[in-house]
Amino acid sequence: MTEADLHGETANAVLRWAAKIPDAPALWWNGAATTYRELADETAAVRARLAERVPPGATVAVLDAKSPRTVATVLACLASGYPALLPSPTLPSGHLAAVTAEAGCRYAYTERTVTALPPGPAGGRAGAVPPGTGFVLTTSGSTGIPKAVPLPHTGVDAFTRWAADAFGIVEGTPVLNYAPLNFDLCLLDVWTTLAHGGQAVLVDPAVAAGAPRLLGLLRTHRIEVVQAVPLFYALVSAAARAEGGGPLESVRHAVFTGDVMPEQTLADLAALAPTARLHNIYGCTETNDSLIHEIDRDRPLPSPPPLGRPLPGVRVRLRDSEGRLLPGPGRGELEVSTPFQSTGYPDPARTAEKFTTDPADGSSGARTRWFRTGDLAETDADGVLRLVGRLDHQVKIRGVAVNTAEVERVMLGHPDVLESGVTTVPDQVEGRRLIAVVRLDPGSAATSLDLKRHCSARLPRGWVPAVLVPVREPLPRTGTGKVDRRALAAMLPAAPRQPAAAVGTGP
Amino acid sequence: MSNADRISEYIVREFLPDLTPSQLPHDQDLLGDGAIDSLGVLKLIAWVEHHFQLAVGDTDLDPENFRSVAAIDAYVARSQSAPVTGG
């Protein structure tokens, strides 16, 4: 393995801009610029601190909240060949310990200080994070405890090359970064931008909910490329209607990903960014972006938008419930193979379950490694690929993968809960909303507040049902005796909901 | 009805409809205990703006201002006694 494989090109590309355009802004944060020189200087300082304490090639957990300085910390890890483990900043502490232990991570960097982490109960497997790893992202496992996903430098470099070309990200291009730094979306908004001399406009999570503020960032920085979950566009469109200002003329590309794009939100976005090309992107943390569909503005807006065509070098296929590959139209589990994909989870058993290798693949001798996405998709006679839903109990709420079976299990852990059913209902603003109906013991005085508190203490943020309805009658069951999730929505109280336009802007 | 009672009544109606307002302590941590999620906070802010006729500026979006009935009550009192600096 060469030096380039071990350290990658992306970090060096960023640091080269510091020599070429030192005074140009690299990052924006609440109105203040960080120049490429300042970014490089902070990166050098972090590299020196890491070199004193961390042995070569060791994984470093970056625990600071999103900020320009944290970007420099991640850049320092990449440049020095330390795989950067980026856990969600909102993880319960037990989950954080579990994910660092699983990744064999013994060092954390926070507030300009390296701290040694105690070895986990498993001790951390040798080789959990292989040499050549750039990022270690995390994804929600089926139990709600996040799983480490190592991404190789070679995959990160291939992705940033594709993304810069696809979205025309060059020196000076302003790109909005809405996602937290631990999301794979940042490979586009932050890392592709910096590697090509652009300006990454970071959204401070403390104001991420303020739609007028988000709209203000788009206008002030004349953002040209923006990527976000559908909820972002719903909020910004509502804010724009309330504000009554003109459309966003600067936006060249608007990318939505992570969830199904509601029809109304797509129509609103098309009006708000009248000259932007609109793209639906499908990807998983394990594989990065895999499929892209560009909306044809001259035709009726599709609902839901198709998954689209594979990115260059990406292959996709469907496998039916009998395990056979589908040669033509039909429905099955989506399998993808990308040039950007993970080397596999630290747990070999989980890797074997989700990543498969073809026994023989053509005359080249190269064997294709496939990732089983767990998503159900279908192709029609024209070869158009559409997402149907999750195969298991995974749902996506505002871009966060939630396992409804796990939420039900946690709910059943409450002493007063007899039955529990969790599902999603369509929502104008959120796309989908997580709801729970729980049957309480007849003698119980537990309220929805008690149950939400119970969940909050045991589940990641985003997994606590927005609507939680305690009932005293039995839950509907299917013929096989399982809670009939599809019948739960009918048990919700018919509360009047405010129209989408009112959210965040006053009724 | 005091401001705090109005706030309690709204939160219960919108987010905890099986409760009565008296079951919601004014110091209850609404965010930490998952009573209101991030989108719910937006709704809450919209209601506060409308109901108390004030503009919640960017600098006031700090979730701490909306963490409990008591915190919202204090925020409303502060905002009504100060010139609006909205944004």
Coordinates of C-alpha atoms in Angstrom, one line a residue:
Chain A
M1 CA 0.0 0.0 0.0
T2 CA 1.5 3.4 -1.0
E3 CA 1.6 6.6 1.0
A4 CA -1.2 8.0 -1.1
D5 CA -3.4 5.0 -0.3
L6 CA -2.7 5.4 3.4
H7 CA -3.3 9.2 3.5
G8 CA -5.4 9.8 0.5
E9 CA -5.4 12.8 -1.8
T10 CA -8.3 14.7 -0.3
A11 CA -6.5 16.3 2.6
N12 CA -3.5 17.2 0.6
A13 CA -5.7 18.8 -2.0
V14 CA -7.3 21.0 0.7
L15 CA -3.9 22.0 2.1
R16 CA -2.6 22.8 -1.4
W17 CA -5.3 25.5 -1.7
A18 CA -3.8 27.1 1.4
A19 CA -0.6 27.7 -0.6
K20 CA -2.4 28.8 -3.7
I21 CA -5.3 31.0 -2.3
P22 CA -4.3 31.5 1.4
D23 CA -6.7 34.5 2.0
A24 CA -9.7 33.0 0.2
P25 CA -12.5 31.8 2.5
A26 CA -12.6 28.0 3.0
L27 CA -15.4 27.9 5.6
W28 CA -18.2 30.2 6.8
W29 CA -19.6 29.9 10.3
N30 CA -22.3 32.3 11.6
G31 CA -21.1 35.1 9.2
A32 CA -17.4 34.7 9.9
A33 CA -14.9 33.3 7.4
T34 CA -12.1 30.9 8.0
T35 CA -9.5 31.3 5.3
Y36 CA -7.6 28.5 3.7
R37 CA -4.5 29.7 5.5
E38 CA -6.3 29.7 8.9
L39 CA -7.6 26.3 8.2
A40 CA -4.2 25.0 7.3
D41 CA -2.6 26.6 10.4
E42 CA -5.2 25.1 12.7
T43 CA -4.7 21.7 11.0
A44 CA -1.0 21.9 11.5
A45 CA -1.5 22.6 15.2
V46 CA -3.8 19.7 15.6
R47 CA -1.4 17.4 13.7
A48 CA 1.4 18.3 16.1
R49 CA -0.8 17.6 19.2
L50 CA -1.9 14.3 17.7
A51 CA 1.7 13.3 16.8
E52 CA 2.7 13.7 20.5
R53 CA 0.2 11.2 21.8
V54 CA -1.3 9.0 19.1
P55 CA 0.7 6.2 17.5
P56 CA 0.7 6.1 13.7
G57 CA -2.4 4.8 12.0
A58 CA -4.5 4.7 15.2
T59 CA -8.1 5.6 15.0
V60 CA -9.1 9.0 16.6
A61 CA -12.6 9.7 17.8
V62 CA -13.4 13.4 17.1
L63 CA -15.9 14.4 19.7
D64 CA -16.2 18.2 19.3
A65 CA -19.4 19.8 18.1
K66 CA -19.6 21.0 14.5
S67 CA -17.4 24.1 14.0
P68 CA -14.6 25.3 11.6
R69 CA -12.1 24.1 14.2
T70 CA -13.7 20.6 14.2
V71 CA -13.3 20.5 10.4
A72 CA -9.6 21.3 10.9
T73 CA -9.4 18.4 13.4
V74 CA -10.9 16.0 10.9
L75 CA -8.6 17.3 8.2
A76 CA -5.6 16.8 10.6
C77 CA -6.6 13.2 11.1
L78 CA -6.9 12.6 7.3
A79 CA -3.6 14.4 6.5
S80 CA -1.7 12.4 9.2
G81 CA -3.2 9.0 8.3
Y82 CA -5.3 8.6 11.5
P83 CA -8.7 7.2 10.6
A84 CA -11.2 9.8 11.9
L85 CA -14.1 8.3 13.9
L86 CA -17.1 10.7 13.8
P87 CA -19.9 9.6 16.1
S88 CA -23.1 11.5 16.3
P89 CA -22.8 14.3 18.8
T90 CA -26.2 13.3 20.2
L91 CA -25.4 9.7 21.1
P92 CA -26.3 8.5 24.6
S93 CA -23.0 8.0 26.4
G94 CA -23.3 4.2 26.5
H95 CA -23.7 4.1 22.7
L96 CA -20.6 6.2 22.3
A97 CA -18.5 3.8 24.4
A98 CA -19.9 0.9 22.4
V99 CA -19.0 2.3 19.1
T100 CA -15.5 3.4 20.1
A101 CA -14.9 -0.1 21.6
E102 CA -16.2 -1.8 18.5
A103 CA -13.9 0.2 16.3
G104 CA -10.9 -0.5 18.6
C105 CA -10.6 3.2 19.0
R106 CA -8.3 4.2 22.0
Y107 CA -8.0 7.9 21.4
A108 CA -10.4 10.8 21.5
Y109 CA -9.7 14.4 20.5
T110 CA -11.9 17.0 22.2
E111 CA -11.3 20.7 23.1
R112 CA -7.8 20.6 21.7
T113 CA -6.8 17.7 23.9
V114 CA -6.0 14.1 23.2
T115 CA -7.5 11.7 25.7
A116 CA -6.9 7.9 26.0
L117 CA -10.1 5.9 26.0
P118 CA -10.4 2.9 28.3
P119 CA -10.5 -0.4 26.3
G120 CA -14.1 -1.7 25.9
P121 CA -15.3 -5.0 27.2
A122 CA -14.5 -6.5 23.8
G123 CA -11.0 -5.0 24.0
G124 CA -11.3 -3.7 20.4
R125 CA -10.5 -6.2 17.6
A126 CA -7.2 -5.8 15.9
G127 CA -7.9 -4.7 12.3
A128 CA -11.4 -3.5 13.1
V129 CA -10.5 -0.4 11.1
P130 CA -8.1 -1.5 8.3
P131 CA -5.1 0.5 7.1
G132 CA -6.0 3.1 4.4
T133 CA -9.2 4.1 6.2
G134 CA -10.0 7.8 6.0
F135 CA -13.3 8.2 7.8
V136 CA -15.1 5.9 10.2
L137 CA -18.7 7.0 10.0
T138 CA -21.5 5.4 12.1
T139 CA -24.8 4.1 11.1
S140 CA -27.7 3.0 13.3
G141 CA -27.6 -0.8 13.8
S142 CA -30.7 -2.9 14.0
T143 CA -30.5 -2.5 17.8
G144 CA -30.2 1.2 17.8
I145 CA -26.5 1.0 18.8
P146 CA -24.5 2.7 16.0
K147 CA -22.2 0.6 14.0
A148 CA -18.8 1.8 12.8
V149 CA -18.5 2.1 9.0
P150 CA -14.9 2.5 7.8
L151 CA -14.5 4.3 4.5
P152 CA -11.2 4.0 2.6
H153 CA -9.2 7.0 1.4
T154 CA -9.4 5.6 -2.1
G155 CA -13.2 5.6 -2.0
V156 CA -13.3 9.2 -0.5
D157 CA -11.0 10.4 -3.2
A158 CA -13.0 8.8 -6.0
F159 CA -16.2 10.3 -4.5
T160 CA -14.9 13.8 -4.3
R161 CA -13.6 13.7 -7.9
W162 CA -17.1 12.5 -9.1
A163 CA -19.0 15.1 -7.0
A164 CA -16.9 18.1 -8.0
D165 CA -17.4 17.2 -11.7
A166 CA -21.1 16.4 -11.3
F167 CA -22.0 19.7 -9.5
G168 CA -19.4 22.0 -11.0
I169 CA -17.6 22.6 -7.6
V170 CA -14.5 24.7 -8.4
E171 CA -12.4 27.4 -6.8
G172 CA -14.7 29.8 -4.9
T173 CA -17.9 27.8 -5.4
P174 CA -20.2 28.5 -2.3
V175 CA -21.8 25.2 -1.1
L176 CA -24.2 24.9 1.8
N177 CA -23.5 22.3 4.4
Y178 CA -26.7 21.5 6.4
A179 CA -25.8 18.0 7.6
P180 CA -23.9 17.2 10.8
L181 CA -20.2 16.4 10.2
N182 CA -20.7 12.7 11.0
F183 CA -23.1 12.3 8.0
D184 CA -21.8 10.9 4.7
L185 CA -23.5 13.9 3.1
C186 CA -20.4 15.9 4.2
L187 CA -18.2 14.1 1.8
L188 CA -20.0 16.3 -0.8
D189 CA -20.8 19.6 1.0
V190 CA -17.6 19.9 3.1
W191 CA -14.9 17.7 1.7
T192 CA -15.5 17.9 -2.0
T193 CA -15.9 21.7 -1.6
L194 CA -12.6 22.1 0.3
A195 CA -10.6 19.8 -1.9
H196 CA -11.6 22.0 -4.9
G197 CA -11.0 25.4 -3.3
G198 CA -14.7 26.2 -2.7
Q199 CA -16.4 27.8 0.2
A200 CA -18.3 25.5 2.6
V201 CA -21.0 27.4 4.4
L202 CA -21.6 25.4 7.6
V203 CA -25.0 25.5 9.2
D204 CA -24.7 25.8 13.0
P205 CA -26.8 23.0 14.4
A206 CA -27.9 25.5 17.2
V207 CA -29.8 27.4 14.5
A208 CA -30.5 24.6 12.1
A209 CA -34.2 24.7 13.0
G210 CA -34.5 28.4 12.2
A211 CA -35.9 28.4 8.6
P212 CA -35.6 32.1 8.0
R213 CA -32.0 31.8 9.1
L214 CA -31.4 29.0 6.6
L215 CA -33.0 31.0 3.8
G216 CA -30.8 33.9 4.8
L217 CA -27.7 31.8 4.5
L218 CA -28.7 30.7 1.0
R219 CA -29.2 34.4 0.0
T220 CA -26.3 36.0 1.7
H221 CA -23.7 33.5 0.5
R222 CA -25.3 33.2 -3.0
I223 CA -25.1 29.4 -2.5
E224 CA -24.7 27.6 -5.8
V225 CA -24.9 23.9 -4.6
V226 CA -27.0 22.7 -1.8
Q227 CA -27.7 19.1 -0.6
A228 CA -30.1 18.3 2.2
V229 CA -32.9 16.0 3.4
P230 CA -36.4 16.9 2.1
L231 CA -37.4 18.5 5.4
F232 CA -34.8 21.2 4.8
Y233 CA -36.5 22.2 1.6
A234 CA -39.9 22.1 3.2
L235 CA -38.8 24.5 5.9
V236 CA -36.9 26.9 3.6
S237 CA -39.8 27.0 1.1
A238 CA -42.3 27.8 3.9
A239 CA -40.0 30.6 5.1
A240 CA -39.7 32.0 1.6
R241 CA -43.4 32.1 1.3
A242 CA -43.7 34.0 4.6
E243 CA -40.9 36.3 3.7
G244 CA -42.3 37.1 0.3
G245 CA -38.9 37.6 -1.3
G246 CA -37.8 36.5 -4.7
P247 CA -36.6 33.1 -5.8
L248 CA -33.1 31.9 -5.3
E249 CA -31.3 32.7 -8.5
S250 CA -27.8 31.6 -7.4
V251 CA -28.6 27.9 -6.8
R252 CA -27.3 25.8 -9.7
H253 CA -27.8 22.4 -8.1
A254 CA -30.3 21.4 -5.4
V255 CA -29.8 17.8 -4.2
F256 CA -32.3 16.0 -2.0
T257 CA -31.5 12.7 -0.3
G258 CA -32.0 10.5 2.7
D259 CA -35.8 10.3 2.5
V260 CA -38.7 10.2 0.1
M261 CA -39.3 13.7 -1.4
P262 CA -42.9 14.7 -0.8
E263 CA -44.6 15.9 -3.9
Q264 CA -45.5 19.4 -2.5
T265 CA -41.9 19.9 -1.3
L266 CA -40.6 19.1 -4.8
A267 CA -43.0 21.5 -6.4
D268 CA -42.1 24.2 -3.8
L269 CA -38.4 23.7 -4.4
A270 CA -38.8 23.9 -8.2
A271 CA -40.4 27.3 -7.7
L272 CA -38.0 28.5 -5.1
A273 CA -34.9 27.7 -7.2
P274 CA -36.2 28.2 -10.7
T275 CA -32.8 27.8 -12.5
A276 CA -31.4 25.0 -10.4
R277 CA -31.0 21.5 -11.6
L278 CA -32.8 19.2 -9.1
H279 CA -31.4 15.8 -8.2
N280 CA -32.7 12.9 -6.2
I281 CA -29.7 11.0 -4.8
Y282 CA -29.9 7.5 -3.2
G283 CA -27.1 6.2 -1.1
C284 CA -26.2 4.4 2.1
T285 CA -23.5 5.2 4.6
E286 CA -21.8 1.9 3.7
T287 CA -21.7 2.7 0.0
N288 CA -22.0 6.4 -0.3
D289 CA -24.1 7.8 -3.2
S290 CA -25.1 5.1 -5.6
L291 CA -28.0 6.4 -7.8
I292 CA -28.9 9.8 -9.1
H293 CA -32.1 11.0 -10.8
E294 CA -32.3 14.5 -12.3
I295 CA -35.8 15.9 -12.3
D296 CA -37.0 16.9 -15.8
R297 CA -38.6 20.3 -15.3
D298 CA -40.4 20.2 -18.6
R299 CA -42.5 17.2 -17.6
P300 CA -44.9 16.7 -14.7
L301 CA -43.0 16.3 -11.4
P302 CA -42.7 12.6 -10.6
S303 CA -44.0 11.4 -7.2
P304 CA -42.1 9.8 -5.8
P305 CA -39.1 10.6 -7.9
P306 CA -37.3 7.5 -9.4
L307 CA -34.0 6.4 -8.0
G308 CA -32.4 7.1 -11.3
R309 CA -29.2 5.8 -12.9
P310 CA -26.1 4.4 -11.3
L311 CA -23.2 6.9 -10.7
P312 CA -20.1 6.1 -12.8
G313 CA -18.5 2.8 -11.7
V314 CA -21.6 1.9 -9.7
R315 CA -23.5 -1.3 -10.3
V316 CA -27.0 -2.1 -9.0
R317 CA -29.2 -5.2 -9.2
L318 CA -32.4 -6.6 -7.6
R319 CA -32.7 -9.9 -5.8
D320 CA -36.2 -11.4 -5.2
S321 CA -37.4 -12.9 -2.0
E322 CA -36.3 -16.4 -3.3
G323 CA -32.8 -15.2 -3.6
R324 CA -32.8 -15.0 -7.4
L325 CA -31.4 -12.1 -9.4
L326 CA -34.1 -10.3 -11.3
P327 CA -33.3 -10.2 -15.1
G328 CA -36.1 -7.8 -15.9
P329 CA -39.0 -5.8 -14.4
G330 CA -40.0 -6.8 -10.9
R331 CA -39.5 -6.1 -7.2
G332 CA -36.6 -7.1 -4.9
E333 CA -33.9 -6.1 -2.5
L334 CA -31.6 -3.5 -4.0
E335 CA -27.9 -4.5 -4.0
V336 CA -25.3 -2.0 -5.0
S337 CA -21.5 -2.0 -5.6
T338 CA -19.8 1.4 -5.6
P339 CA -16.2 2.7 -6.0
F340 CA -16.8 4.6 -2.7
Q341 CA -17.9 1.7 -0.5
S342 CA -16.8 0.7 3.0
T343 CA -14.3 -2.1 3.5
G344 CA -16.8 -3.7 5.9
Y345 CA -17.9 -3.4 9.5
P346 CA -15.6 -4.2 12.4
D347 CA -17.8 -7.3 13.1
P348 CA -17.0 -9.9 10.5
A349 CA -20.3 -11.7 11.0
R350 CA -22.2 -8.5 10.3
T351 CA -20.0 -7.8 7.3
A352 CA -20.7 -11.3 5.9
E353 CA -24.4 -10.7 6.3
K354 CA -24.5 -7.4 4.5
F355 CA -21.6 -7.6 2.0
T356 CA -21.4 -10.4 -0.5
T357 CA -18.9 -11.2 -3.1
D358 CA -19.8 -12.9 -6.4
P359 CA -18.1 -16.3 -6.7
A360 CA -16.9 -15.5 -10.3
D361 CA -17.4 -12.3 -12.3
G362 CA -16.4 -12.4 -15.9
S363 CA -13.1 -12.9 -17.5
S364 CA -11.2 -10.1 -15.7
G365 CA -10.9 -12.2 -12.6
A366 CA -12.1 -9.2 -10.5
R367 CA -14.8 -10.2 -8.1
T368 CA -17.5 -7.6 -7.4
R369 CA -18.4 -6.9 -3.8
W370 CA -22.1 -6.1 -3.3
F371 CA -23.8 -4.4 -0.4
R372 CA -27.3 -5.6 0.5
T373 CA -29.1 -2.3 1.2
G374 CA -32.1 -3.8 2.9
D375 CA -34.3 -1.5 0.7
L376 CA -37.0 -2.9 -1.5
A377 CA -37.1 -1.5 -5.0
E378 CA -38.8 -2.2 -8.2
T379 CA -38.1 -1.7 -11.9
D380 CA -40.8 -1.3 -14.6
A381 CA -40.7 -2.3 -18.2
D382 CA -38.8 0.9 -19.1
G383 CA -36.1 0.0 -16.6
V384 CA -37.1 2.9 -14.3
L385 CA -36.0 2.0 -10.7
R386 CA -38.2 3.1 -7.8
L387 CA -37.9 2.7 -4.0
V388 CA -40.7 0.8 -2.4
G389 CA -39.6 0.8 1.3
R390 CA -37.6 -1.1 3.8
L391 CA -37.4 -4.9 3.9
D392 CA -37.2 -5.0 7.7
H393 CA -38.5 -2.6 10.2
Q394 CA -36.2 0.2 9.3
V395 CA -37.9 3.4 8.4
K396 CA -36.3 6.8 7.7
I397 CA -37.5 9.8 9.6
R398 CA -35.9 13.1 8.5
G399 CA -32.9 11.1 7.2
V400 CA -32.4 9.2 10.4
A401 CA -32.8 5.4 10.1
V402 CA -35.1 4.2 12.8
N403 CA -35.9 0.6 13.6
T404 CA -39.5 0.5 14.6
A405 CA -39.2 -3.0 16.2
E406 CA -36.5 -1.7 18.5
V407 CA -38.7 1.3 19.5
E408 CA -41.5 -1.2 20.3
R409 CA -39.1 -3.3 22.3
V410 CA -38.0 -0.4 24.4
M411 CA -41.6 0.7 24.9
L412 CA -42.5 -2.8 26.1
G413 CA -39.7 -2.5 28.7
H414 CA -41.9 0.0 30.6
P415 CA -43.6 -1.9 33.4
D416 CA -47.1 -0.5 32.6
V417 CA -47.0 -1.3 28.8
L418 CA -48.8 -4.4 27.6
E419 CA -48.6 -4.0 23.9
S420 CA -46.8 -1.6 21.6
G421 CA -47.0 -0.7 18.0
V422 CA -44.8 1.8 16.1
T423 CA -45.1 2.9 12.6
T424 CA -45.0 6.0 10.4
V425 CA -47.7 8.2 9.0
P426 CA -47.3 10.6 6.0
D427 CA -46.7 14.2 7.1
Q428 CA -46.8 17.3 4.9
V429 CA -43.8 18.8 6.5
E430 CA -41.7 15.9 7.7
G431 CA -42.4 13.5 4.9
R432 CA -43.1 10.8 7.5
R433 CA -43.7 11.0 11.2
L434 CA -43.0 8.3 13.8
I435 CA -46.1 7.4 15.8
A436 CA -46.6 4.9 18.6
V437 CA -49.8 3.4 20.0
V438 CA -49.3 1.6 23.4
R439 CA -51.7 -0.4 25.4
L440 CA -51.4 0.3 29.1
D441 CA -52.2 -1.9 32.1
P442 CA -55.7 -1.0 33.1
G443 CA -54.5 0.1 36.5
S444 CA -51.7 2.3 35.1
A445 CA -51.7 6.1 35.4
A446 CA -48.8 6.5 33.0
T447 CA -49.0 9.3 30.5
S448 CA -47.5 10.0 27.1
L449 CA -45.0 12.2 28.9
D450 CA -43.9 9.3 31.1
L451 CA -43.5 7.1 28.1
K452 CA -41.6 9.7 26.0
R453 CA -39.3 10.2 29.0
H454 CA -38.8 6.4 29.2
C455 CA -37.9 6.3 25.4
S456 CA -35.6 9.4 25.6
A457 CA -33.5 7.7 28.2
R458 CA -33.0 4.6 26.1
L459 CA -33.1 5.5 22.5
P460 CA -31.1 7.8 20.1
R461 CA -32.6 11.2 19.5
G462 CA -35.0 11.0 16.5
W463 CA -36.2 7.6 17.6
V464 CA -38.7 8.9 20.2
P465 CA -42.1 8.8 18.6
A466 CA -43.4 12.3 17.8
V467 CA -47.0 11.2 18.6
L468 CA -47.5 8.6 21.4
V469 CA -51.0 7.5 22.1
P470 CA -51.7 5.5 25.3
V471 CA -54.8 3.3 25.0
R472 CA -56.5 0.8 27.2
E473 CA -57.9 -1.5 24.5
P474 CA -56.0 -4.3 22.7
L475 CA -54.0 -3.4 19.6
P476 CA -55.1 -4.7 16.2
R477 CA -53.3 -7.9 15.2
T478 CA -52.7 -9.5 11.8
G479 CA -53.6 -13.0 10.9
T480 CA -50.2 -14.2 12.1
G481 CA -50.7 -12.5 15.5
K482 CA -48.4 -9.6 14.9
V483 CA -49.3 -6.1 15.7
D484 CA -51.0 -4.7 12.6
R485 CA -48.9 -1.6 12.1
R486 CA -51.0 -0.5 9.1
A487 CA -54.1 -0.3 11.3
L488 CA -52.4 1.9 14.0
A489 CA -52.9 5.2 12.2
A490 CA -56.6 4.8 12.6
M491 CA -56.2 4.9 16.4
L492 CA -54.6 8.3 16.4
P493 CA -56.8 11.1 17.8
A494 CA -58.0 13.3 14.9
A495 CA -56.2 16.4 16.1
P496 CA -56.3 19.3 13.8
R497 CA -52.8 19.8 12.2
Q498 CA -51.5 23.2 11.2
P499 CA -50.8 23.6 7.5
A500 CA -47.2 23.2 6.4
A501 CA -46.9 26.8 5.5
A502 CA -47.4 27.8 9.1
V503 CA -44.5 25.9 10.5
G504 CA -41.7 28.1 11.7
T505 CA -43.3 31.2 10.3
G506 CA -46.3 31.9 12.6
P507 CA -49.8 30.7 11.8
Chain B
M1 CA -55.2 32.7 33.1
S2 CA -51.5 33.4 33.4
N3 CA -49.0 33.2 30.5
A4 CA -47.6 30.0 32.1
D5 CA -51.1 28.4 32.2
R6 CA -51.7 29.3 28.5
I7 CA -48.3 27.8 27.6
S8 CA -49.0 24.6 29.5
E9 CA -52.4 24.4 27.9
Y10 CA -51.0 24.7 24.4
I11 CA -48.2 22.2 25.0
V12 CA -50.5 19.6 26.4
R13 CA -53.1 20.1 23.6
E14 CA -50.5 19.9 20.9
F15 CA -47.9 17.4 22.1
L16 CA -49.3 15.5 25.1
P17 CA -53.0 15.3 24.4
D18 CA -53.7 12.6 27.0
L19 CA -52.5 14.9 29.9
T20 CA -54.3 17.7 31.7
P21 CA -52.4 20.9 32.0
S22 CA -52.0 20.3 35.8
Q23 CA -50.1 17.1 35.0
L24 CA -47.3 19.1 33.4
P25 CA -44.9 20.5 35.9
H26 CA -43.7 23.9 34.9
D27 CA -40.1 22.9 35.3
Q28 CA -40.5 19.7 33.2
D29 CA -37.6 19.3 30.7
L30 CA -39.7 19.1 27.5
L31 CA -36.7 18.6 25.2
G32 CA -34.6 16.3 27.3
D33 CA -37.5 14.0 28.0
G34 CA -38.6 13.8 24.4
A35 CA -42.0 15.5 25.0
I36 CA -41.3 17.8 22.0
D37 CA -39.0 16.9 19.1
S38 CA -37.1 19.3 16.9
L39 CA -40.0 19.9 14.6
G40 CA -42.2 20.4 17.5
V41 CA -40.0 23.2 18.8
L42 CA -40.6 25.0 15.5
K43 CA -44.3 24.7 16.0
L44 CA -44.0 25.9 19.6
I45 CA -41.9 28.9 18.5
A46 CA -44.5 29.8 15.8
W47 CA -47.3 29.6 18.4
V48 CA -45.3 31.7 20.9
E49 CA -44.8 34.4 18.2
H50 CA -48.4 34.4 17.2
H51 CA -50.0 34.1 20.6
F52 CA -47.8 36.7 22.4
Q53 CA -47.3 38.9 19.4
L54 CA -43.6 38.9 19.5
A55 CA -40.8 38.1 17.0
V56 CA -38.4 35.4 18.0
G57 CA -35.0 36.6 16.6
D58 CA -32.2 34.3 15.5
T59 CA -30.3 35.0 18.7
D60 CA -33.3 33.7 20.7
L61 CA -33.5 30.4 18.9
D62 CA -31.4 28.9 21.6
P63 CA -33.4 25.7 22.7
E64 CA -32.8 26.7 26.3
N65 CA -35.4 29.4 25.9
F66 CA -38.0 26.7 25.1
R67 CA -36.9 23.9 27.4
S68 CA -39.7 24.1 29.9
V69 CA -43.0 26.0 30.5
A70 CA -41.1 28.1 33.1
A71 CA -38.4 28.9 30.5
I72 CA -40.8 29.9 27.9
D73 CA -42.8 32.0 30.4
A74 CA -39.6 33.8 31.4
Y75 CA -38.6 34.3 27.7
V76 CA -42.0 35.8 26.9
A77 CA -41.8 38.1 29.9
R78 CA -38.3 39.3 28.9
S79 CA -39.3 39.8 25.3
Q80 CA -42.5 41.8 26.1
S81 CA -40.5 44.1 28.4
A82 CA -37.7 44.7 25.9
P83 CA -37.7 46.4 22.5
V84 CA -38.2 43.8 19.8
T85 CA -34.9 43.1 18.0
G86 CA -36.2 40.4 15.7
G87 CA -34.4 39.1 12.8

